[in-house]
Short mmCIF file of C-alpha atoms in Angstrom, two decimals:
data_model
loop_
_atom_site.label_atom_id
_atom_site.label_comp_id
_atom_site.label_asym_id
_atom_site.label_seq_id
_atom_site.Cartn_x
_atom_site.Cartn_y
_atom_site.Cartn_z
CA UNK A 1 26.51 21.48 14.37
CA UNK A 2 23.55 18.67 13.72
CA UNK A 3 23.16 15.77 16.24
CA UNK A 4 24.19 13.94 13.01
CA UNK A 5 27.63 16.01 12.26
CA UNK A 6 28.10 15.59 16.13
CA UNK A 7 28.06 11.99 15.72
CA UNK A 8 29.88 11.74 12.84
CA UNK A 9 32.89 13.90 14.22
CA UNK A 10 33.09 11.64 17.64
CA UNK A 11 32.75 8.60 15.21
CA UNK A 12 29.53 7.33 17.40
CA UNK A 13 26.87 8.04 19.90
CA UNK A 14 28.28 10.77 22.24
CA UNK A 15 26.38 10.10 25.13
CA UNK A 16 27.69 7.19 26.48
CA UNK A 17 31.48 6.24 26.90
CA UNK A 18 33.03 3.08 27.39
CA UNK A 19 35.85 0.89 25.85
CA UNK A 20 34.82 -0.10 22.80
CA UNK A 21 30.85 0.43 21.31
CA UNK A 22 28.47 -0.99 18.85
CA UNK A 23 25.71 0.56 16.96
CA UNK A 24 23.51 1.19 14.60
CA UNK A 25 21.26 4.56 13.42
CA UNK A 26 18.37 4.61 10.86
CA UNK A 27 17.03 8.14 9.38
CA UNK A 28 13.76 6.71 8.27
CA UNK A 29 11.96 8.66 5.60
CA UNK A 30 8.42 8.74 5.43
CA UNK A 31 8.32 9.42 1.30
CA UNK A 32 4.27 8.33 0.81
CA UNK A 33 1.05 10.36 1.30
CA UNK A 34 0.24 8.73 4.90
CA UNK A 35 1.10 9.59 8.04
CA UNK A 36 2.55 6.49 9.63
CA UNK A 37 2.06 5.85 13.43
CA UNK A 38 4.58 3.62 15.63
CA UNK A 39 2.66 0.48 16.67
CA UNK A 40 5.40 -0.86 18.33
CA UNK A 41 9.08 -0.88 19.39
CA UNK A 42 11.26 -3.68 20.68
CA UNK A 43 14.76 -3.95 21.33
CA UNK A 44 17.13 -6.55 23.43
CA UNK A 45 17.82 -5.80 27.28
CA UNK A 46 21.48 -5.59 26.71
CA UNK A 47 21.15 -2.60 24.07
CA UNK A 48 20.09 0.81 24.75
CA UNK A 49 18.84 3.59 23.12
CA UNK A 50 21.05 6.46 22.07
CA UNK A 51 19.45 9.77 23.62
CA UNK A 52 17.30 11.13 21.53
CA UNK A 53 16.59 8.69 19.44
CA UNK A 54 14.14 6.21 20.74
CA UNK A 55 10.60 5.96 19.01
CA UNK A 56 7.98 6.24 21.12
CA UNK A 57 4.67 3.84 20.30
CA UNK A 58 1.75 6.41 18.77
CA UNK A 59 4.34 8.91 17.85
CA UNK A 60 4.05 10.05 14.01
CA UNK A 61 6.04 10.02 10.86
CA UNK A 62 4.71 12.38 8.97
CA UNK A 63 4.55 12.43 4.79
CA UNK A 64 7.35 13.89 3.44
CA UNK A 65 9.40 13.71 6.83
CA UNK A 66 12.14 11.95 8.47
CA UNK A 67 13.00 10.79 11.96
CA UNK A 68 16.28 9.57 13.49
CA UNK A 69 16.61 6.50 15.51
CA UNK A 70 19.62 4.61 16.99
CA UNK A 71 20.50 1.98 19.83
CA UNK A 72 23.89 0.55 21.09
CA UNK A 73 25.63 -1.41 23.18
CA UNK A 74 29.12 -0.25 25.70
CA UNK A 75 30.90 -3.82 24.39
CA UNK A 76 31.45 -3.89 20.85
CA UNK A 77 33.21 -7.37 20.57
CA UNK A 78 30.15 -9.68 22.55
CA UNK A 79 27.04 -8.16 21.63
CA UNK A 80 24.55 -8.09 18.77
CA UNK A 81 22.68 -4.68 18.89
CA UNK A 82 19.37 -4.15 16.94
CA UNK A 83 15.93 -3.24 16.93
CA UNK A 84 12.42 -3.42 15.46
CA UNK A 85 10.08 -0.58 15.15
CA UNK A 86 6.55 -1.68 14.15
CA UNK A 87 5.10 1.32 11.67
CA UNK A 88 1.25 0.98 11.26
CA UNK A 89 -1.62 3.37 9.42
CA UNK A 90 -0.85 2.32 5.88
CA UNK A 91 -1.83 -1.03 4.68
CA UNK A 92 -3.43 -4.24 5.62
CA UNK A 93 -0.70 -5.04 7.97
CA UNK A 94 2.49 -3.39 10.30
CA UNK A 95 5.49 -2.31 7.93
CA UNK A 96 8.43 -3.87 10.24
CA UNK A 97 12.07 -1.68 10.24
CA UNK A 98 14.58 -4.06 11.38
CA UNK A 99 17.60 -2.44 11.89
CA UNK A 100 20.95 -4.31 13.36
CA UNK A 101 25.21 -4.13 14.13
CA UNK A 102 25.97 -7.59 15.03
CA UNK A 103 29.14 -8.79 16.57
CA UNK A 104 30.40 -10.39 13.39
CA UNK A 105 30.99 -7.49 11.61
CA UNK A 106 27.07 -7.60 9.64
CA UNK A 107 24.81 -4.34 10.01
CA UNK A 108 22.09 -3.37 7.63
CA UNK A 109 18.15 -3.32 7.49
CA UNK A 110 15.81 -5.80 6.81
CA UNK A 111 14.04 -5.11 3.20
CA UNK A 112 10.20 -5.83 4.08
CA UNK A 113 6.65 -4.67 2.69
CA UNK A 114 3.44 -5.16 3.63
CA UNK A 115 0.52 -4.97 0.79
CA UNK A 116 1.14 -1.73 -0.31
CA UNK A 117 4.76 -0.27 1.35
CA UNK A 118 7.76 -1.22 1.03
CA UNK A 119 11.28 0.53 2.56
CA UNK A 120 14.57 0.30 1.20
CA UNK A 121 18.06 1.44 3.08
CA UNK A 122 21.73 2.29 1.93
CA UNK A 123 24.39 3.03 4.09
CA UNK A 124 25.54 6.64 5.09
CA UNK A 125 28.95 8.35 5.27
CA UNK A 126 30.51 8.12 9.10
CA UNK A 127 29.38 4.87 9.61
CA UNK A 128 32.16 2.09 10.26
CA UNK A 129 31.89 -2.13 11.70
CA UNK A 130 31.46 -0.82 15.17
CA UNK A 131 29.01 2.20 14.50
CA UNK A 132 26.91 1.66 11.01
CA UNK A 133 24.08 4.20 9.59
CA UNK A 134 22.10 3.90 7.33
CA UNK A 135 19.33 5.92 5.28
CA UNK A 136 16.04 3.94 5.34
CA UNK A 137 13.04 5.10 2.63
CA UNK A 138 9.52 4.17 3.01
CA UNK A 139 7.86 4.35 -0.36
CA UNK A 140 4.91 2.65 -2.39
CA UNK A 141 5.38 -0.69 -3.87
CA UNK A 142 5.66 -1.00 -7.49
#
């Protein structure tokens, strides 16, 4: 079983427990020509990353690949959980991937572009208010 049907199945991250959670997940897909490099990664002090899924500055996204990343939170009803990974190596200027659960019930990904990429998201099955996912696509701007 994938880390993905694992989460699905437990309904949320699997390495943590506590009463109640919020998250959020991103499979990012690298669909240009480029390798992309992570410039930068920033997340509140009251979230964590799930295991195994926290970018690492200078890693890679390779074209034509994808790569899974998630944070949460152990108290689903008083905290906003999100994240920002910075993705450089294409373009004038970083591509930010804002990607967020907040307390009120609101989780998606921030549309954004820089002068020649743009990324686009749409949420995935297994997701639900306290544990979203969603597929995020980084492609050429029209």
């Amino acid at each position: 079983m994938s880390e993905i049907e694992a989460l699905n199945e437990a309904g949320g991250p699997t390495v943590r427990t506590g009463a109640g959670r919020r998250s959020v997940q991103v499979e990012v897909y690298n669909n240009v020509d480029a390798t992309l490099t992570i410039g930068s990664v920033a997340k509140p002090n009251d979230a964590d990353w799930i295991d195994g899924e926290k970018p690492k500055v200078d890693d890679s996204l390779e074209p034509q690949r994808s790569q899974t990343w998630g944070v949460y939170n152990a108290d689903a009803t008083n905290v906003d959980v999100e994240a920002t990974v910075q993705l450089i190596g294409y373009g004038n200027s970083p591509l930010p991937v804002r990607f967020f659960n907040l307390k009120n019930g609101t989780s998606g990904v921030d549309p954004a572009v820089n002068d020649v990429l743009k990324i686009t998201s749409r949420p995935l099955s297994g997701g639900d208010k306290a544990h979203a996912r969603y597929r995020v696509d980084i492609q050429l701007k029209s």
